[in-house]
């Protein structure tokens, strides 16, 4: 199984973002970009134009995680401007199948995210439209929260559901040296890590450590 580490820049040093990204560019697999609108979640990050600038300058392929209330309108645009993957939240989309298909048509991997209270079952009708599943292991909105180990049942169920399909299984929230193996054992193969990477004295070394732990 291929293992991917996708550092989130949410809690990186935003005043020196290019330098922060450069630190992990050689070792990380994708750059996880958290887009928040202060409506779907109580926090705001980059708008489309600001995100576009980051995406066009990124040395790494970008994994956009849209925590916004109108993903059906915006997700295809994120695919069009070159994101490698675009994730929409099941709780926000009105037209999940159509939007997932439109992300793909615009050249990105299409992904559906589930908040902690959303049941695994909602995924099952989208197997043919998905390239990645994101199981949130914290309530979306902020970095630095505690990993919810009780989400591992949802991760295992997703792994069984994926079977031999080419669907990545991502976890996001509280991933660190203490928790990554728990998520790996449950079946995750793609790991977002925000504070664990960017609060580490050596972010690149932390990416490699996380990858090694998840690969064992
Ligand atoms: C939270 C975001 C995460 C966040 C993770 O809503 O989706 O990507 O940056 O941060 P850590 O790894 O610190 O939990
Ligand atoms: Zn995220």
XYZ file of N, CA and C and ligand atoms in Angstrom:
663
model
N 0.850 -1.199 0.000
C 0.000 0.000 0.000
C 0.891 1.258 0.000
N 0.586 2.184 -0.882
C 1.338 3.439 -0.884
C 0.898 4.297 0.299
N 1.860 4.896 0.956
C 1.586 5.765 2.103
C 1.896 7.203 1.697
N 1.002 8.110 2.033
C 1.232 9.528 1.703
C 1.125 10.399 2.944
N 2.057 11.333 3.068
C 2.005 12.331 4.145
C 1.698 13.668 3.482
N 0.632 14.298 3.961
C 0.151 15.537 3.338
C 0.099 16.641 4.413
N 1.212 17.340 4.621
C 1.252 18.364 5.671
C 0.256 19.501 5.411
N -0.420 19.884 6.485
C -1.357 21.013 6.420
C -0.641 22.273 6.871
N -0.768 23.323 6.052
C -0.083 24.582 6.384
C -0.940 25.508 7.246
N -2.087 24.983 7.723
C -2.997 25.819 8.521
C -2.272 26.526 9.666
N -1.424 25.785 10.381
C -0.722 26.380 11.512
C 0.771 26.573 11.263
N 1.107 26.705 9.979
C 2.505 27.027 9.668
C 2.701 28.535 9.897
N 3.912 29.003 9.734
C 4.191 30.436 9.866
C 3.709 31.122 8.578
N 2.524 31.700 8.633
C 1.881 32.211 7.423
C 2.589 33.442 6.855
N 3.345 34.118 7.698
C 4.082 35.284 7.211
C 5.256 34.854 6.321
N 5.649 33.607 6.452
C 6.774 33.081 5.660
C 6.382 31.773 4.987
N 5.235 31.805 4.358
C 4.645 30.564 3.847
C 5.523 29.841 2.825
N 6.108 30.589 1.908
C 6.938 29.917 0.897
C 8.111 29.183 1.530
N 8.689 29.815 2.548
C 9.812 29.166 3.245
C 9.341 27.914 3.976
N 8.169 28.012 4.591
C 7.613 26.870 5.322
C 7.367 25.703 4.364
N 6.782 26.007 3.214
C 6.484 24.951 2.243
C 7.786 24.349 1.709
N 8.771 25.218 1.480
C 10.057 24.735 0.960
C 10.698 23.713 1.904
N 10.445 23.871 3.213
C 11.051 22.952 4.188
C 10.608 21.505 3.971
N 9.369 21.319 3.526
C 8.841 19.953 3.430
C 8.706 19.470 1.982
N 9.083 20.348 1.034
C 8.806 20.063 -0.380
C 9.468 18.789 -0.896
N 10.648 18.467 -0.368
C 11.349 17.287 -0.894
C 10.832 15.984 -0.298
N 10.154 16.054 0.828
C 9.795 14.824 1.541
C 8.302 14.523 1.629
N 7.473 15.565 1.564
C 6.029 15.333 1.659
C 5.489 14.907 0.295
N 4.303 14.305 0.300
C 3.719 13.828 -0.955
C 2.796 14.859 -1.591
N 2.011 15.525 -0.768
C 1.129 16.592 -1.253
C 1.098 17.675 -0.178
N 0.630 18.842 -0.581
C 0.443 19.933 0.369
C -1.062 20.038 0.651
N -1.433 19.912 1.931
C -2.854 19.945 2.301
C -3.262 21.391 2.599
N -4.218 21.886 1.822
C -4.624 23.290 1.930
C -6.059 23.357 2.463
N -6.204 23.890 3.683
C -7.507 23.950 4.353
C -8.228 25.250 4.019
N -9.311 25.138 3.275
C -10.079 26.324 2.886
C -11.324 26.416 3.776
N -11.400 27.489 4.560
C -12.508 27.668 5.506
C -13.152 29.026 5.275
N -14.487 29.075 5.408
C -15.217 30.291 5.037
C -15.915 30.988 6.212
N -15.676 30.500 7.428
C -16.334 31.034 8.622
C -17.853 30.797 8.600
N -18.315 29.888 7.774
C -19.731 29.544 7.744
C -19.885 28.044 7.992
N -19.260 27.248 7.149
C -19.331 25.795 7.375
C -18.575 25.421 8.652
N -17.495 26.146 8.923
C -16.746 25.983 10.182
C -16.490 27.377 10.759
N -16.310 27.471 12.069
C -16.139 28.796 12.688
C -14.708 29.330 12.583
N -14.172 29.332 11.386
C -12.808 29.828 11.180
C -12.684 30.177 9.706
N -11.799 31.113 9.415
C -11.649 31.548 8.030
C -10.183 31.474 7.635
N -9.933 30.952 6.428
C -8.543 30.926 5.949
C -8.469 31.666 4.615
N -7.985 31.016 3.566
C -7.762 31.675 2.289
C -9.033 31.703 1.451
N -9.274 32.803 0.752
C -10.354 32.810 -0.234
C -9.785 32.249 -1.544
N -10.618 32.211 -2.560
C -10.195 31.558 -3.803
C -8.948 32.201 -4.399
N -8.895 33.510 -4.415
C -7.746 34.187 -5.029
C -6.451 33.936 -4.266
N -6.556 33.994 -2.951
C -5.365 33.739 -2.131
C -4.925 32.280 -2.292
N -5.895 31.391 -2.335
C -5.578 29.962 -2.516
C -4.926 29.745 -3.878
N -5.458 30.425 -4.871
C -4.929 30.289 -6.239
C -3.435 30.622 -6.272
N -3.072 31.674 -5.562
C -1.673 32.078 -5.540
C -0.796 30.989 -4.909
N -1.276 30.430 -3.796
C -0.507 29.363 -3.127
C -0.392 28.150 -4.055
N -1.511 27.795 -4.682
C -1.538 26.609 -5.552
C -0.595 26.791 -6.739
N -0.611 27.984 -7.316
C 0.221 28.164 -8.510
C 1.711 28.228 -8.177
N 2.024 28.557 -6.921
C 3.452 28.626 -6.544
C 3.960 27.362 -5.868
N 3.055 26.448 -5.530
C 3.460 25.301 -4.717
C 4.366 24.338 -5.473
N 5.489 23.976 -4.865
C 6.360 22.972 -5.485
C 5.776 21.565 -5.350
N 4.783 21.408 -4.488
C 4.143 20.102 -4.280
C 2.736 20.127 -4.871
N 2.227 18.973 -5.325
C 0.825 18.929 -5.737
C -0.070 19.285 -4.542
N -1.159 19.981 -4.805
C -1.993 20.473 -3.702
C -3.255 19.629 -3.517
N -3.513 19.323 -2.242
C -4.674 18.562 -1.799
C -5.597 19.572 -1.100
N -6.621 20.063 -1.807
C -7.474 21.117 -1.241
C -8.626 20.506 -0.449
N -8.753 20.936 0.815
C -9.813 20.445 1.707
C -10.787 21.597 1.921
N -11.934 21.521 1.252
C -12.879 22.639 1.276
C -13.866 22.512 2.433
N -13.695 23.356 3.437
C -14.649 23.420 4.548
C -15.447 24.701 4.358
N -16.295 24.690 3.341
C -17.055 25.869 2.938
C -18.486 25.440 2.660
N -19.397 26.398 2.724
C -20.799 25.990 2.584
C -21.265 25.877 1.137
N -20.477 26.346 0.160
C -20.908 26.183 -1.230
C -19.886 25.403 -2.083
N -19.571 24.188 -1.655
C -18.551 23.427 -2.400
C -18.993 23.096 -3.822
N -20.287 23.013 -4.065
C -20.724 22.628 -5.416
C -20.308 23.663 -6.454
N -20.315 24.909 -6.041
C -19.879 25.984 -6.943
C -18.359 26.054 -7.040
N -17.715 25.900 -5.915
C -16.272 26.194 -5.860
C -15.350 25.026 -6.183
N -15.753 23.811 -5.832
C -14.834 22.662 -5.977
C -14.313 22.500 -7.408
N -15.175 22.587 -8.427
C -14.653 22.420 -9.795
C -13.611 23.467 -10.149
N -13.748 24.671 -9.563
C -12.771 25.735 -9.846
C -11.413 25.394 -9.256
N -11.416 24.786 -8.065
C -10.145 24.383 -7.460
C -9.470 23.297 -8.302
N -10.272 22.434 -8.918
C -9.697 21.406 -9.792
C -9.107 22.073 -11.038
N -9.866 22.989 -11.576
C -9.457 23.663 -12.804
C -8.127 24.419 -12.668
N -7.873 24.985 -11.493
C -6.625 25.754 -11.335
C -5.447 24.875 -10.927
N -5.654 23.554 -10.966
C -4.497 22.668 -10.853
C -4.310 21.891 -9.569
N -5.315 21.870 -8.685
C -5.164 21.026 -7.499
C -5.096 19.559 -7.919
N -4.308 18.782 -7.184
C -4.205 17.351 -7.475
C -5.438 16.625 -6.957
N -5.959 17.104 -5.829
C -7.191 16.519 -5.297
C -8.018 17.623 -4.655
N -9.326 17.425 -4.712
C -10.242 18.394 -4.112
C -11.249 17.607 -3.274
N -11.337 18.002 -1.994
C -12.223 17.300 -1.058
C -13.390 18.198 -0.674
N -14.595 17.662 -0.803
C -15.786 18.392 -0.361
C -16.385 17.665 0.846
N -17.090 18.412 1.673
C -17.728 17.780 2.827
C -19.116 17.294 2.464
N -19.400 16.056 2.865
C -20.722 15.486 2.625
C -21.815 16.375 3.227
N -21.523 16.976 4.382
C -22.543 17.759 5.089
C -22.820 19.091 4.395
N -21.952 19.495 3.462
C -22.118 20.807 2.825
C -22.650 20.705 1.403
N -22.359 19.605 0.730
C -22.745 19.521 -0.671
C -24.237 19.207 -0.844
N -24.819 19.854 -1.860
C -26.220 19.561 -2.213
C -26.268 18.522 -3.328
N -25.183 18.449 -4.081
C -25.149 17.574 -5.261
C -23.856 16.772 -5.258
N -23.710 15.855 -4.300
C -22.413 15.178 -4.162
C -21.940 14.506 -5.453
N -22.797 13.730 -6.094
C -22.320 12.977 -7.256
C -21.881 13.915 -8.374
N -22.719 14.882 -8.637
C -22.426 15.831 -9.715
C -21.115 16.592 -9.451
N -20.926 17.018 -8.210
C -19.713 17.779 -7.894
C -18.475 16.893 -7.942
N -18.582 15.671 -7.432
C -17.427 14.757 -7.508
C -17.055 14.523 -8.974
N -18.064 14.324 -9.805
C -17.782 14.076 -11.225
C -17.165 15.295 -11.886
N -17.626 16.459 -11.474
C -17.107 17.668 -12.082
C -15.671 17.952 -11.630
N -15.315 17.571 -10.400
C -13.915 17.683 -9.942
C -13.032 16.820 -10.852
N -13.473 15.604 -11.085
C -12.702 14.695 -11.954
C -12.566 15.235 -13.367
N -13.690 15.712 -13.891
C -13.676 16.231 -15.267
C -12.680 17.368 -15.410
N -12.478 18.103 -14.316
C -11.531 19.215 -14.355
C -10.118 18.796 -13.969
N -9.898 17.501 -13.868
C -8.529 16.995 -13.774
C -7.975 16.696 -12.389
N -8.822 16.698 -11.359
C -8.307 16.396 -10.010
C -8.934 15.109 -9.474
N -8.329 14.570 -8.442
C -8.945 13.444 -7.745
C -10.099 13.988 -6.905
N -11.199 13.262 -6.891
C -12.404 13.727 -6.202
C -12.537 13.031 -4.852
N -12.781 13.829 -3.825
C -12.851 13.240 -2.486
C -14.022 13.781 -1.675
N -14.521 12.898 -0.818
C -15.622 13.238 0.071
C -15.120 13.110 1.510
N -15.416 14.140 2.324
C -14.997 14.131 3.732
C -16.205 13.933 4.628
N -15.983 13.236 5.731
C -17.030 13.035 6.729
C -16.589 13.599 8.072
N -17.448 14.472 8.650
C -17.196 14.989 9.989
C -17.396 13.841 10.993
N -16.904 14.020 12.222
C -17.006 12.918 13.194
C -18.413 12.359 13.402
N -19.429 13.199 13.331
C -20.782 12.674 13.616
C -21.464 12.070 12.393
N -20.836 12.167 11.225
C -21.457 11.648 9.999
C -21.130 10.171 9.828
N -22.171 9.399 9.566
C -22.023 7.950 9.481
C -21.305 7.508 8.208
N -20.532 6.461 8.319
C -19.825 5.864 7.183
C -20.778 5.512 6.027
N -21.984 5.080 6.376
C -22.946 4.596 5.369
C -23.205 5.577 4.220
N -23.098 6.871 4.490
C -23.433 7.853 3.454
C -22.499 7.747 2.238
N -21.347 7.118 2.435
C -20.381 7.006 1.341
C -20.763 5.968 0.300
N -21.525 4.983 0.746
C -21.584 3.739 -0.025
C -22.133 3.900 -1.442
N -22.968 4.889 -1.667
C -23.506 5.030 -3.026
C -22.566 5.784 -3.980
N -21.397 6.217 -3.479
C -20.511 7.013 -4.329
C -19.229 6.288 -4.733
N -19.203 4.980 -4.551
C -17.951 4.229 -4.773
C -17.319 4.544 -6.132
N -18.143 4.641 -7.175
C -17.592 4.866 -8.517
C -17.183 6.315 -8.777
N -17.543 7.205 -7.882
C -17.257 8.630 -8.102
C -16.125 9.136 -7.218
N -15.558 8.256 -6.408
C -14.574 8.693 -5.410
C -13.145 8.277 -5.741
N -12.208 9.194 -5.511
C -10.780 8.862 -5.601
C -10.135 8.905 -4.220
N -10.835 9.508 -3.274
C -10.308 9.556 -1.892
C -11.475 9.740 -0.936
N -11.332 9.146 0.237
C -12.282 9.348 1.338
C -11.490 10.019 2.451
N -12.065 11.061 3.046
C -11.418 11.718 4.195
C -12.273 11.507 5.439
N -11.723 10.765 6.365
C -12.389 10.599 7.658
C -11.764 11.605 8.623
N -12.564 12.585 9.064
C -12.060 13.588 10.007
C -11.845 12.931 11.367
N -10.681 13.174 11.943
C -10.385 12.633 13.265
C -10.361 13.741 14.329
N -10.917 14.906 13.942
C -11.264 15.998 14.874
C -12.476 16.688 14.239
N -13.130 17.563 15.000
C -14.149 18.429 14.398
C -13.411 19.435 13.519
N -13.808 19.591 12.251
C -13.067 20.496 11.390
C -13.144 21.947 11.882
N -12.097 22.700 11.599
C -12.087 24.119 11.952
C -10.736 24.600 12.445
N -10.072 23.759 13.218
C -8.827 24.219 13.840
C -7.769 23.123 13.878
N -6.513 23.553 13.823
C -5.411 22.617 14.015
C -5.162 22.426 15.502
N -4.314 21.472 15.815
C -3.877 21.291 17.197
C -4.878 20.635 18.129
N -5.913 20.003 17.585
C -6.888 19.341 18.454
C -6.486 17.877 18.681
N -7.184 17.272 19.647
C -6.848 15.893 20.040
C -7.453 14.884 19.056
N -6.629 13.939 18.640
C -7.018 12.841 17.753
C -8.167 12.039 18.369
N -9.226 11.812 17.586
C -10.377 11.041 18.089
C -10.217 9.571 17.690
N -9.715 8.789 18.621
C -9.466 7.369 18.322
C -10.771 6.631 18.021
N -11.879 7.167 18.509
C -13.153 6.472 18.249
C -13.614 6.592 16.791
N -12.854 7.303 15.968
C -13.155 7.345 14.528
C -12.569 6.138 13.783
N -11.760 5.327 14.493
C -11.057 4.237 13.803
C -12.000 3.163 13.257
N -13.162 3.045 13.880
C -14.155 2.096 13.374
C -14.612 2.530 11.972
N -14.781 3.843 11.812
C -15.186 4.391 10.508
C -14.069 4.201 9.470
N -12.839 4.319 9.924
C -11.697 4.115 9.016
C -11.665 2.644 8.569
N -11.823 1.728 9.505
C -11.804 0.292 9.140
C -12.930 -0.047 8.180
N -14.112 0.484 8.458
C -15.252 0.222 7.569
C -14.970 0.774 6.176
N -14.352 1.952 6.119
C -14.025 2.540 4.821
C -13.008 1.663 4.094
N -12.035 1.156 4.814
C -11.025 0.291 4.192
C -11.693 -0.954 3.585
N -12.610 -1.565 4.319
C -13.321 -2.753 3.783
C -14.126 -2.368 2.552
N -14.786 -1.230 2.629
C -15.630 -0.748 1.536
C -14.793 -0.479 0.276
N -13.586 0.031 0.442
C -12.722 0.357 -0.697
C -12.316 -0.907 -1.448
N -12.044 -1.975 -0.719
C -11.641 -3.227 -1.372
C -10.488 -2.989 -2.312
N -10.636 -3.394 -3.579
C -9.509 -3.232 -4.505
C -9.656 -1.985 -5.383
N -10.563 -1.093 -5.028
C -10.720 0.148 -5.816
C -9.538 1.092 -5.550
N -9.250 1.962 -6.520
C -8.154 2.927 -6.367
C -8.678 4.172 -5.640
N -8.980 3.981 -4.372
C -9.499 5.093 -3.556
C -8.551 5.252 -2.367
N -7.993 6.453 -2.218
C -7.113 6.708 -1.066
C -7.986 6.928 0.167
N -7.420 6.563 1.331
C -8.161 6.722 2.583
C -7.363 7.648 3.512
N -7.893 8.862 3.653
C -7.170 9.911 4.377
C -7.764 10.151 5.761
N -6.884 10.467 6.713
C -7.323 10.914 8.041
C -6.746 12.306 8.276
N -7.496 13.127 8.996
C -7.114 14.530 9.194
C -7.529 14.967 10.591
N -6.513 15.345 11.384
C -6.776 15.871 12.724
C -6.027 15.091 13.782
N -5.094 15.756 14.435
C -4.392 15.139 15.558
C -3.431 14.029 15.180
N -2.999 13.995 13.919
C -2.035 12.957 13.513
C -0.629 13.380 13.952
N 0.041 12.464 14.650
C 1.374 12.750 15.201
C 2.119 11.435 15.357
N 3.321 11.508 15.913
C 4.064 10.260 16.163
C 3.307 9.352 17.128
N 2.468 9.939 17.960
C 1.707 9.120 18.921
C 0.505 8.431 18.286
N -0.047 8.997 17.220
C -1.338 8.491 16.723
C -1.291 7.886 15.325
N -0.241 8.142 14.563
C -0.276 7.744 13.150
C -0.393 6.230 12.968
N 0.240 5.477 13.870
C 0.170 4.015 13.711
C -1.235 3.478 14.012
N -1.937 4.160 14.903
C -3.318 3.746 15.211
C -4.168 3.895 13.948
N -3.988 5.021 13.260
C -4.765 5.276 12.037
C -4.332 4.325 10.918
N -3.031 4.065 10.830
C -2.525 3.127 9.827
C -3.102 1.720 10.081
N -3.084 1.292 11.339
C -3.606 -0.039 11.667
C -5.081 -0.167 11.317
N -5.813 0.948 11.393
C -7.241 0.907 11.045
C -7.446 0.915 9.533
N -6.395 1.242 8.773
C -6.515 1.157 7.313
C -6.243 2.434 6.540
N -5.907 3.516 7.230
C -5.622 4.769 6.508
C -4.309 4.645 5.735
N -4.223 5.329 4.584
C -2.976 5.333 3.814
C -2.482 6.752 3.505
N -3.286 7.750 3.839
C -2.960 9.141 3.493
C -3.199 9.981 4.758
N -2.142 10.656 5.217
C -2.179 11.251 6.547
C -1.917 12.745 6.494
N -2.899 13.523 6.929
C -2.694 14.967 7.074
C -2.012 15.173 8.427
N -1.016 16.037 8.458
C -0.433 16.398 9.754
C -0.092 17.875 9.700
N -0.686 18.635 10.588
C -0.481 20.077 10.615
C 0.513 20.456 11.687
N 0.032 20.559 12.934
C 0.939 21.005 13.997
C 2.093 20.039 14.213
N 1.856 18.735 14.057
C 2.956 17.784 14.275
C 4.145 18.133 13.384
N 3.872 18.543 12.153
C 4.956 18.846 11.209
C 5.500 20.255 11.436
N 4.609 21.252 11.447
C 5.109 22.624 11.434
C 5.509 23.166 12.799
N 5.106 22.496 13.869
C 5.607 22.909 15.196
C 6.858 22.110 15.564
N 7.244 21.165 14.708
C 8.456 20.388 14.986
C 9.688 21.250 14.688
N 10.779 21.028 15.419
C 11.992 21.805 15.146
C 12.493 21.577 13.720
N 12.292 20.365 13.193
C 12.726 20.067 11.832
C 11.549 19.427 11.078
N 10.739 20.246 10.398
C 9.543 19.726 9.730
C 9.830 18.601 8.732
N 10.934 18.715 7.991
C 11.239 17.673 7.001
C 11.511 16.344 7.695
N 12.271 16.401 8.779
C 12.576 15.170 9.515
C 11.299 14.568 10.078
N 10.377 15.433 10.524
C 9.109 14.933 11.061
C 8.283 14.233 9.978
N 8.277 14.791 8.771
C 7.555 14.136 7.668
C 8.125 12.728 7.450
N 9.447 12.637 7.454
C 10.088 11.330 7.228
C 9.789 10.359 8.368
N 9.790 10.866 9.591
C 9.481 10.005 10.745
C 8.045 9.487 10.651
N 7.127 10.390 10.321
C 5.729 9.974 10.216
C 5.571 8.922 9.114
N 6.267 9.142 8.006
C 6.155 8.210 6.892
C 6.710 6.830 7.282
N 7.809 6.863 7.986
C 8.423 5.608 8.419
C 7.489 4.855 9.371
N 6.894 5.583 10.308
C 5.976 4.935 11.257
C 4.769 4.343 10.532
N 4.275 5.063 9.543
C 3.075 4.604 8.841
C 3.380 3.468 7.870
N 4.640 3.340 7.499
C 5.007 2.324 6.507
C 5.352 0.989 7.173
N 5.751 1.035 8.424
C 6.193 -0.174 9.147
C 5.157 -1.281 9.130
C -8.813 20.950 10.660
C -8.035 20.816 9.363
C -6.752 20.103 9.497
C -5.745 20.734 10.435
C -5.031 19.606 11.062
O -10.101 21.311 10.355
O -8.811 20.130 8.390
O -6.173 19.833 8.228
O -4.816 21.579 9.839
O -4.190 20.080 12.046
P -3.537 19.125 13.142
O -2.700 18.124 12.397
O -2.755 20.053 13.978
O -4.658 18.448 13.878
Zn -7.783 19.526 6.561
